[in-house]
PDB file of C-alpha atoms and ligand atoms in Angstrom:
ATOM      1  CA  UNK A   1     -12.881  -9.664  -7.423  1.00  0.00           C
ATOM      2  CA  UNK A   2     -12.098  -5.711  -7.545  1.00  0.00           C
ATOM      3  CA  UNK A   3      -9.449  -4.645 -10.579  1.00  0.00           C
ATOM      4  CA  UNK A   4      -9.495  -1.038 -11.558  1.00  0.00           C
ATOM      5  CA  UNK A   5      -6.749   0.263 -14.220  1.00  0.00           C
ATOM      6  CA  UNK A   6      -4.392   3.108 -14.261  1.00  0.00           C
ATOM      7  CA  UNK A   7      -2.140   4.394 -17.636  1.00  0.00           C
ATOM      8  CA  UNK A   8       0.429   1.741 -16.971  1.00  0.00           C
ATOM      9  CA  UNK A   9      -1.092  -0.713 -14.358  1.00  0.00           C
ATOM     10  CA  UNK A  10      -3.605  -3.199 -13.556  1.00  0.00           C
ATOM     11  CA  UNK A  11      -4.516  -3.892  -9.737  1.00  0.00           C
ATOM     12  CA  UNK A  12      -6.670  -6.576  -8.436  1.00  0.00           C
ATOM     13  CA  UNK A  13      -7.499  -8.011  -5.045  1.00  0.00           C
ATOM     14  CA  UNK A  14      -4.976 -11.061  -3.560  1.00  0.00           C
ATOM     15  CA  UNK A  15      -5.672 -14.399  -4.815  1.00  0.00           C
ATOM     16  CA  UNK A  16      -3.236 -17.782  -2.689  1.00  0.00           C
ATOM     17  CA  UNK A  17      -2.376 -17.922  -6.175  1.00  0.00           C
ATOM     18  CA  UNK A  18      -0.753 -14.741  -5.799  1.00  0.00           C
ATOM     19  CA  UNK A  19       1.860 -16.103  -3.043  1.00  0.00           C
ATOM     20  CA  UNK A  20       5.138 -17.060  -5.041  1.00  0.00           C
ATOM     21  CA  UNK A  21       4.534 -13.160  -6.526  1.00  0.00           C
ATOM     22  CA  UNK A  22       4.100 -12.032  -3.055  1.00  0.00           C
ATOM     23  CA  UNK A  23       7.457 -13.040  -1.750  1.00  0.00           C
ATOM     24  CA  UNK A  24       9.237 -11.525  -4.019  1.00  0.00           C
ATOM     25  CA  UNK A  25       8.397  -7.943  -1.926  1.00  0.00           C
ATOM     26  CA  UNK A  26       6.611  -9.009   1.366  1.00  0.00           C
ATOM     27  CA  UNK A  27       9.736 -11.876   1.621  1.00  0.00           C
ATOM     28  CA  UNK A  28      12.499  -9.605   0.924  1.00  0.00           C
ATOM     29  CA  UNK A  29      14.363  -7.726   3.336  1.00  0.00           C
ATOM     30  CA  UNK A  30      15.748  -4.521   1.367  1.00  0.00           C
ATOM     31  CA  UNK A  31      11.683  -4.124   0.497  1.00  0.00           C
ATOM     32  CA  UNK A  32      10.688  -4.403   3.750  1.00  0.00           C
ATOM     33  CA  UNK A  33      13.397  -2.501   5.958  1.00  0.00           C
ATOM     34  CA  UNK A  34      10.912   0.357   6.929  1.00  0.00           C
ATOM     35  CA  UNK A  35       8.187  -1.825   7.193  1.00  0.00           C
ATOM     36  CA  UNK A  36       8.689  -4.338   9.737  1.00  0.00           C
ATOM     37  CA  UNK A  37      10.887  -7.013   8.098  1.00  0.00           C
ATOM     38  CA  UNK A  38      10.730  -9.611   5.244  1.00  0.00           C
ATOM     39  CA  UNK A  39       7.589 -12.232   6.082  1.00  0.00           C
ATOM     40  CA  UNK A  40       7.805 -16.183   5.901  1.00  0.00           C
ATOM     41  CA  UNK A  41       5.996 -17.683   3.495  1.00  0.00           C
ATOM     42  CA  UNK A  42       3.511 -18.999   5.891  1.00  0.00           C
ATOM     43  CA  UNK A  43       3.080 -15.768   6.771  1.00  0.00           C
ATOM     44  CA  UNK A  44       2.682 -14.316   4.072  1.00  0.00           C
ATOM     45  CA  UNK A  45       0.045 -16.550   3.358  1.00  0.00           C
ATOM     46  CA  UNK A  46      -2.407 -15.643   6.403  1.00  0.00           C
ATOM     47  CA  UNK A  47      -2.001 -12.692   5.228  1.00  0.00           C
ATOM     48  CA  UNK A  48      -3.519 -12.935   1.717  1.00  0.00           C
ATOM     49  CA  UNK A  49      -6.353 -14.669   3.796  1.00  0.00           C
ATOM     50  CA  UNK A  50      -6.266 -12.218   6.035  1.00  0.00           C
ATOM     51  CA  UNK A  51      -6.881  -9.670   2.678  1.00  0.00           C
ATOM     52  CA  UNK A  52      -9.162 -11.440   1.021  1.00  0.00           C
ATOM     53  CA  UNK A  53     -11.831 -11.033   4.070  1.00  0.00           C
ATOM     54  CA  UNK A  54     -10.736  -7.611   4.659  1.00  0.00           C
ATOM     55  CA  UNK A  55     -11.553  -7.239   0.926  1.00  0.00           C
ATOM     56  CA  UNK A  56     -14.958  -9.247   1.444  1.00  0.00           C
ATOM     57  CA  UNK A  57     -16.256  -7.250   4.919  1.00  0.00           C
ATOM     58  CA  UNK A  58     -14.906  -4.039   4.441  1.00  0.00           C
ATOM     59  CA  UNK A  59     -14.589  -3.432   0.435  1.00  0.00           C
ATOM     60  CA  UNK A  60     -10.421  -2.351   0.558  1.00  0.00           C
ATOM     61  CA  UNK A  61      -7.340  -4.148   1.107  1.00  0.00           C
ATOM     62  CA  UNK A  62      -4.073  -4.119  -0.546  1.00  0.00           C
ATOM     63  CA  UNK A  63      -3.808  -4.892  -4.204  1.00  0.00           C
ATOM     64  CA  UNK A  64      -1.827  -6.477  -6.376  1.00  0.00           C
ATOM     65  CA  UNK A  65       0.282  -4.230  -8.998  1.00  0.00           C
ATOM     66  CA  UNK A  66       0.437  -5.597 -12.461  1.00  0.00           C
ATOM     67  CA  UNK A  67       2.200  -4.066 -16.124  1.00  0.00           C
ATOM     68  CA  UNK A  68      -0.257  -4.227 -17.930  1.00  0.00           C
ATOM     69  CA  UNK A  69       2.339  -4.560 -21.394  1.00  0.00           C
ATOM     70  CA  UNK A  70       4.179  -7.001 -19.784  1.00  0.00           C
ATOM     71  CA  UNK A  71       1.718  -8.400 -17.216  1.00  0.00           C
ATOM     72  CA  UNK A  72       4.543  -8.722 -14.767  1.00  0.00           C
ATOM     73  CA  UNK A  73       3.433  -8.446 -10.687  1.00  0.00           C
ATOM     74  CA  UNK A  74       5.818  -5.790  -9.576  1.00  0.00           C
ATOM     75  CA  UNK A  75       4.126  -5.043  -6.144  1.00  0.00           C
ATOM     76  CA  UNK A  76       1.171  -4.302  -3.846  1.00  0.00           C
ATOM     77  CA  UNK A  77      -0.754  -1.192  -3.177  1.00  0.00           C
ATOM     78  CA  UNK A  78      -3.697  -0.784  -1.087  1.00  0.00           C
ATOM     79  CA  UNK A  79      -5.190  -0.104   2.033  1.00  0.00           C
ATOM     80  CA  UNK A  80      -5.258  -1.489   5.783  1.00  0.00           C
ATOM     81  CA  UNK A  81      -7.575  -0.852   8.555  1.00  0.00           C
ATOM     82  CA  UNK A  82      -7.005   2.042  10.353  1.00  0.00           C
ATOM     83  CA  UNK A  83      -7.876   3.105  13.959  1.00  0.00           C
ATOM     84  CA  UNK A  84     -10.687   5.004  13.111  1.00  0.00           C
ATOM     85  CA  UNK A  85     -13.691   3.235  10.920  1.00  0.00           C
ATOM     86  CA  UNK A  86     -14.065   6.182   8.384  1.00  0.00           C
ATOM     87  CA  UNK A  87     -10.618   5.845   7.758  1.00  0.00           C
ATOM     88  CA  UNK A  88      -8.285   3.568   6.060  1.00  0.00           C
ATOM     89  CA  UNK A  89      -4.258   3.291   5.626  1.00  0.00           C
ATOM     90  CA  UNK A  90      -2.665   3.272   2.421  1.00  0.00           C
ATOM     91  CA  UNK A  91       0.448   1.018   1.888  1.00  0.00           C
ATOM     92  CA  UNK A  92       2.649   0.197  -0.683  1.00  0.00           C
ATOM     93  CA  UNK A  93       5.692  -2.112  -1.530  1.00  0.00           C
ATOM     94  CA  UNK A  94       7.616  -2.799  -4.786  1.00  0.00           C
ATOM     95  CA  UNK A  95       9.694  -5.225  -5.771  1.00  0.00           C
ATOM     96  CA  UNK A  96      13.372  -3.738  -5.906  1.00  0.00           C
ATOM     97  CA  UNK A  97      14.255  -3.737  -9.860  1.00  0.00           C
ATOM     98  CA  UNK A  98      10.906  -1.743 -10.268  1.00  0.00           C
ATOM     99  CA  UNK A  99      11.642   1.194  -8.079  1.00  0.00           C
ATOM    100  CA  UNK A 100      12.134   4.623  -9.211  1.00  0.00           C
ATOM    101  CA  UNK A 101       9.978   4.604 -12.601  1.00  0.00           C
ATOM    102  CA  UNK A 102       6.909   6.183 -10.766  1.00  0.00           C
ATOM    103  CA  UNK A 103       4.772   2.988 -10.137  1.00  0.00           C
ATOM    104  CA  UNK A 104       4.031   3.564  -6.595  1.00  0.00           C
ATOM    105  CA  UNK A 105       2.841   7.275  -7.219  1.00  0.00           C
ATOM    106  CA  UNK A 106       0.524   6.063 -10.020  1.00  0.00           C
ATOM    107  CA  UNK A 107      -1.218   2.787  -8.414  1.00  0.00           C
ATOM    108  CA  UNK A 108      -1.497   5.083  -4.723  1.00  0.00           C
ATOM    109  CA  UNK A 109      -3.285   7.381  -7.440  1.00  0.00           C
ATOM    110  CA  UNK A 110      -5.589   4.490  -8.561  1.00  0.00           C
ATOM    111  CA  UNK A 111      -6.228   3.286  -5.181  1.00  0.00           C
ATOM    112  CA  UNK A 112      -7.094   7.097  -4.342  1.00  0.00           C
ATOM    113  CA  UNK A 113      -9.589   7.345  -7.051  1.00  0.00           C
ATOM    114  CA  UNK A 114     -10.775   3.554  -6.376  1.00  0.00           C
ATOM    115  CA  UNK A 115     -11.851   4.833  -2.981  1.00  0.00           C
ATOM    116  CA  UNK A 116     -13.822   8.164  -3.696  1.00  0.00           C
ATOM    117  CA  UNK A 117     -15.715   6.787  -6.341  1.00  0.00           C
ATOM    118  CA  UNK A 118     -16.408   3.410  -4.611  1.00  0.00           C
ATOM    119  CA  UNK A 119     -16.159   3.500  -0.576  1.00  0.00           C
ATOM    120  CA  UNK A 120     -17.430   5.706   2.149  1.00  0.00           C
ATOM    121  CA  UNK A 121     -14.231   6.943   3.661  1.00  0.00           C
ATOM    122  CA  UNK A 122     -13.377  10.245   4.544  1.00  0.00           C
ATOM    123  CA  UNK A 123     -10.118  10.394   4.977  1.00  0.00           C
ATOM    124  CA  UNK A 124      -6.848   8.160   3.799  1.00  0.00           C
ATOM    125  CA  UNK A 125      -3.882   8.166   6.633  1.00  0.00           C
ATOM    126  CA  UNK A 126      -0.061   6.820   5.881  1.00  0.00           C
ATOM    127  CA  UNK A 127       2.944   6.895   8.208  1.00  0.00           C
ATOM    128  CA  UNK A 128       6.667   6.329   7.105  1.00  0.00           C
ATOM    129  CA  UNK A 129       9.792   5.423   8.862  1.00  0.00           C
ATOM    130  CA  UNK A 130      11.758   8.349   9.037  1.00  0.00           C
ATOM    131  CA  UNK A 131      14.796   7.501   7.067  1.00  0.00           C
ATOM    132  CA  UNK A 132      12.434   6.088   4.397  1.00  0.00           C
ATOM    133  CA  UNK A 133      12.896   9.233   1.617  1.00  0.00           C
ATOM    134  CA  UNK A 134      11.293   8.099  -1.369  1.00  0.00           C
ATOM    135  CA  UNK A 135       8.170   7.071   0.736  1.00  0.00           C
ATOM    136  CA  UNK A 136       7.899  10.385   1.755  1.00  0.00           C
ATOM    137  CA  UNK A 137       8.212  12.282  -1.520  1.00  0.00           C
ATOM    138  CA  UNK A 138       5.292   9.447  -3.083  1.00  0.00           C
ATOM    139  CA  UNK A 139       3.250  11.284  -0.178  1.00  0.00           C
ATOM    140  CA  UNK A 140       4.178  14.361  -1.419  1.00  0.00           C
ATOM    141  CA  UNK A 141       3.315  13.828  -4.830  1.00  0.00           C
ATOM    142  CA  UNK A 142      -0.017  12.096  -4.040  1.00  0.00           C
ATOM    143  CA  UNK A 143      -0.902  15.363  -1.916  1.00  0.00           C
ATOM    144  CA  UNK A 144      -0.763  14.002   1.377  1.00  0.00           C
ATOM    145  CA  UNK A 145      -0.423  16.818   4.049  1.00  0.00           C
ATOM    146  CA  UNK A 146       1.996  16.216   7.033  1.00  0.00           C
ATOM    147  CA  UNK A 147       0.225  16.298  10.433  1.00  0.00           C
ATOM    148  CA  UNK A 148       2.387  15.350  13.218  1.00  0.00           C
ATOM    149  CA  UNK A 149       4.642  12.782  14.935  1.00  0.00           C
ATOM    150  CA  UNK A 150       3.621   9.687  16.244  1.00  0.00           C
ATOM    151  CA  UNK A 151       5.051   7.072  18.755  1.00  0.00           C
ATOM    152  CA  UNK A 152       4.218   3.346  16.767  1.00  0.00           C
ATOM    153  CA  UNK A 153       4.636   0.447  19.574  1.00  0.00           C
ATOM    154  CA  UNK A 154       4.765  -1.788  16.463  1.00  0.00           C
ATOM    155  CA  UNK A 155       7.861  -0.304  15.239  1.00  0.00           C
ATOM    156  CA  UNK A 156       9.278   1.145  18.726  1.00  0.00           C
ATOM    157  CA  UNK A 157       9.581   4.374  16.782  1.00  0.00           C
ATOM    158  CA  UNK A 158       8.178   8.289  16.268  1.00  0.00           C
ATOM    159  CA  UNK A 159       7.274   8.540  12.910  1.00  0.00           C
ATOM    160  CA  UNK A 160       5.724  11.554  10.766  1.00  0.00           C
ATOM    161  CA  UNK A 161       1.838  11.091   9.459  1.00  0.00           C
ATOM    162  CA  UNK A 162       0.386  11.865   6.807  1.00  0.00           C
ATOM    163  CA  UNK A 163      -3.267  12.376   5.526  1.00  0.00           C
ATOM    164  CA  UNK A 164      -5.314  13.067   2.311  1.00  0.00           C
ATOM    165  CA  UNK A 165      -8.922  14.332   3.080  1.00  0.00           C
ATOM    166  CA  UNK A 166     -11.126  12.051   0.357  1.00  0.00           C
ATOM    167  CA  UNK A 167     -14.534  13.551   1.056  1.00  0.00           C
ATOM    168  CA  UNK A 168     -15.496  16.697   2.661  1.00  0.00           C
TER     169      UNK A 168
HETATM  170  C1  COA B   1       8.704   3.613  -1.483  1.00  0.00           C
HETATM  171  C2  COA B   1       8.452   2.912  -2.810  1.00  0.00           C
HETATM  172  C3  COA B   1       7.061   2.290  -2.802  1.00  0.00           C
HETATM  173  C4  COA B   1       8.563   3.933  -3.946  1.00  0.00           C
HETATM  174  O1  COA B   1       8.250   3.276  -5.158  1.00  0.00           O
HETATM  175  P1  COA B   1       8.636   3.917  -6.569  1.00  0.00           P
HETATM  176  O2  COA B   1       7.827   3.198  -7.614  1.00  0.00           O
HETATM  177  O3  COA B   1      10.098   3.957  -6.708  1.00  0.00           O
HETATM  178  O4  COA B   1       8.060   5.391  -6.362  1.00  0.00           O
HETATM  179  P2  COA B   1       7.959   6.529  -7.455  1.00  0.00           P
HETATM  180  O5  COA B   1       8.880   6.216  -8.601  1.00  0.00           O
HETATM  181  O6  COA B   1       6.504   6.741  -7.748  1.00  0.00           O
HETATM  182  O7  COA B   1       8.475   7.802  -6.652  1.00  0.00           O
HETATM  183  C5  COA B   1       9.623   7.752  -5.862  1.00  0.00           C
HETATM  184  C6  COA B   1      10.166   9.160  -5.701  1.00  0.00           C
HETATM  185  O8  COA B   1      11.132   9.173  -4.665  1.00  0.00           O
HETATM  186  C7  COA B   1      12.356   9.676  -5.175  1.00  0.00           C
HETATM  187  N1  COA B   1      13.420   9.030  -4.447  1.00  0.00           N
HETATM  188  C8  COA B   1      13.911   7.770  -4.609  1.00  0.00           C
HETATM  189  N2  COA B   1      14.895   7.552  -3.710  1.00  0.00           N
HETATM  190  C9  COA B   1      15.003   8.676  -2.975  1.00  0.00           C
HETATM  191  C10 COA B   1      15.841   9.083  -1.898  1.00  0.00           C
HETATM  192  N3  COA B   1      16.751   8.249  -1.381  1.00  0.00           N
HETATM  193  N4  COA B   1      15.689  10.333  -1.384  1.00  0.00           N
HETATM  194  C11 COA B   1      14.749  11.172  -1.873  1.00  0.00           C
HETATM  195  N5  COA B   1      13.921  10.856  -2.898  1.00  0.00           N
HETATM  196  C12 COA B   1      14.060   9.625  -3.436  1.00  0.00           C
HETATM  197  C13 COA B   1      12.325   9.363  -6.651  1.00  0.00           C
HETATM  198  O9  COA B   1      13.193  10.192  -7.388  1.00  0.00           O
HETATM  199  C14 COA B   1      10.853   9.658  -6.958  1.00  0.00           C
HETATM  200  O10 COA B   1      10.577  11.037  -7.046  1.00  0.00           O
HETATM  201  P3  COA B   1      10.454  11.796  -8.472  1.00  0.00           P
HETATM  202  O11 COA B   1       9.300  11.200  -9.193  1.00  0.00           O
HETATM  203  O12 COA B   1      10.232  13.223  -8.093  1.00  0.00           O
HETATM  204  O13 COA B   1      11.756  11.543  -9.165  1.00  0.00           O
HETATM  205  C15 COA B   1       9.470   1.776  -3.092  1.00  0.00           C
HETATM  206  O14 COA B   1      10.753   2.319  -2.986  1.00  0.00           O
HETATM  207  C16 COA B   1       9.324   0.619  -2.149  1.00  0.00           C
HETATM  208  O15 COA B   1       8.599  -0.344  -2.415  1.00  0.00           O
HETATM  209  N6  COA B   1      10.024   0.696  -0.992  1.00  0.00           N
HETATM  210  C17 COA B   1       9.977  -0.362  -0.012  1.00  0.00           C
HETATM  211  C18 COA B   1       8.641  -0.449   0.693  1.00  0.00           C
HETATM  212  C19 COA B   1       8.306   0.817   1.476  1.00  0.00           C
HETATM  213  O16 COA B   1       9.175   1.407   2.091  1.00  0.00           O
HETATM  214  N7  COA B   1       7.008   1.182   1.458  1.00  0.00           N
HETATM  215  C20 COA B   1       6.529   2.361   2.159  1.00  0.00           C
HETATM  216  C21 COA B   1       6.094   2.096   3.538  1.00  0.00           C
HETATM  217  S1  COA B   1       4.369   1.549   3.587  1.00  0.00           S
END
């Protein structure tokens, strides 16, 4: 089990514990607008499996977001596979009521400093829909540099990507 701390936050790898949390931003449609859509929860659920032994072969995945005050699960933040094998894709989605209080800037920041102490990965790679705004300026903030447009058959769209060199 990997947990690592930030000022306000706790994250920890995906337990099928985790599900009825889950839903409450993979399930939700505002959440998930830019993202691909709300999930089932059956789907949902392969894909805490689906985590877990991403988690177990590789040594990332996403992570769930807790307060630590409160010990509330507002969200996940973490890291898919990416196309290249020395680098990875961060993600992250919050549930609605905890938007806009800088949790997604500081648990990207975690997962940042999770992976250069921790994982052999050179460089971290994001993508955003391009009406999704506050997506972008999290990027921003975390120092991601802009690199180019991109045609996504997954989305049928062009978006913008981003990277964040983690090693030289
Ligand atoms: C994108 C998301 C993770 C941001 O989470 P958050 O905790 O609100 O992010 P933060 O508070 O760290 O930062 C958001 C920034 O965007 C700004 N912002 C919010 N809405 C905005 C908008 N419509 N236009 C421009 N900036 C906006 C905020 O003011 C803040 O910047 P600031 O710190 O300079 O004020 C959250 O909105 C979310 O879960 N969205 C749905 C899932 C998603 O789209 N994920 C990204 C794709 S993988």
């Amino acid at each position: 089990m990997v947990t690592f701390e930030t000022d306000r936050l706790v994250l920890r790898s995906l337990k099928r514990e985790d599900i009825d949390s889950v839903m409450t931003f993979w399930g939700n449609e505002e959440v998930m607008k830019y993202c691909g859509g709300a999930g089932s929860r059956e789907r949902e659920l392969r894909s805490i499996e689906f985590y877990m032994n991403l988690q177990k072969e590789k040594g990332f995945s996403p992570y769930i977001v807790i307060i630590k005050d409160s010990n509330e699960v507002i969200g996940a933040c973490g890291f898919n596979p990416a196309e290249d094998e020395h680098e990875i894709e961060l993600i992250y989605h919050f549930a609605e009521k905890y938007w806009g209080r800088g949790y997604a800037t500081e648990a990207a920041n975690g997962c940042i400093n999770y992976v250069r102490e921790n994982l052999k990965i050179n460089k971290i790679v994001a993508s955003i829909s391009p009406g999704n705004s506050s997506s972008k300026k999290v990027l921003e903030k975390l120092g991601f540099e802009y690199i180019g447009m991109k045609w996504f058959e997954d989305m049928n769209e062009e978006e913008p990507c981003y990277e964040l060199r983690v090693k030289e």
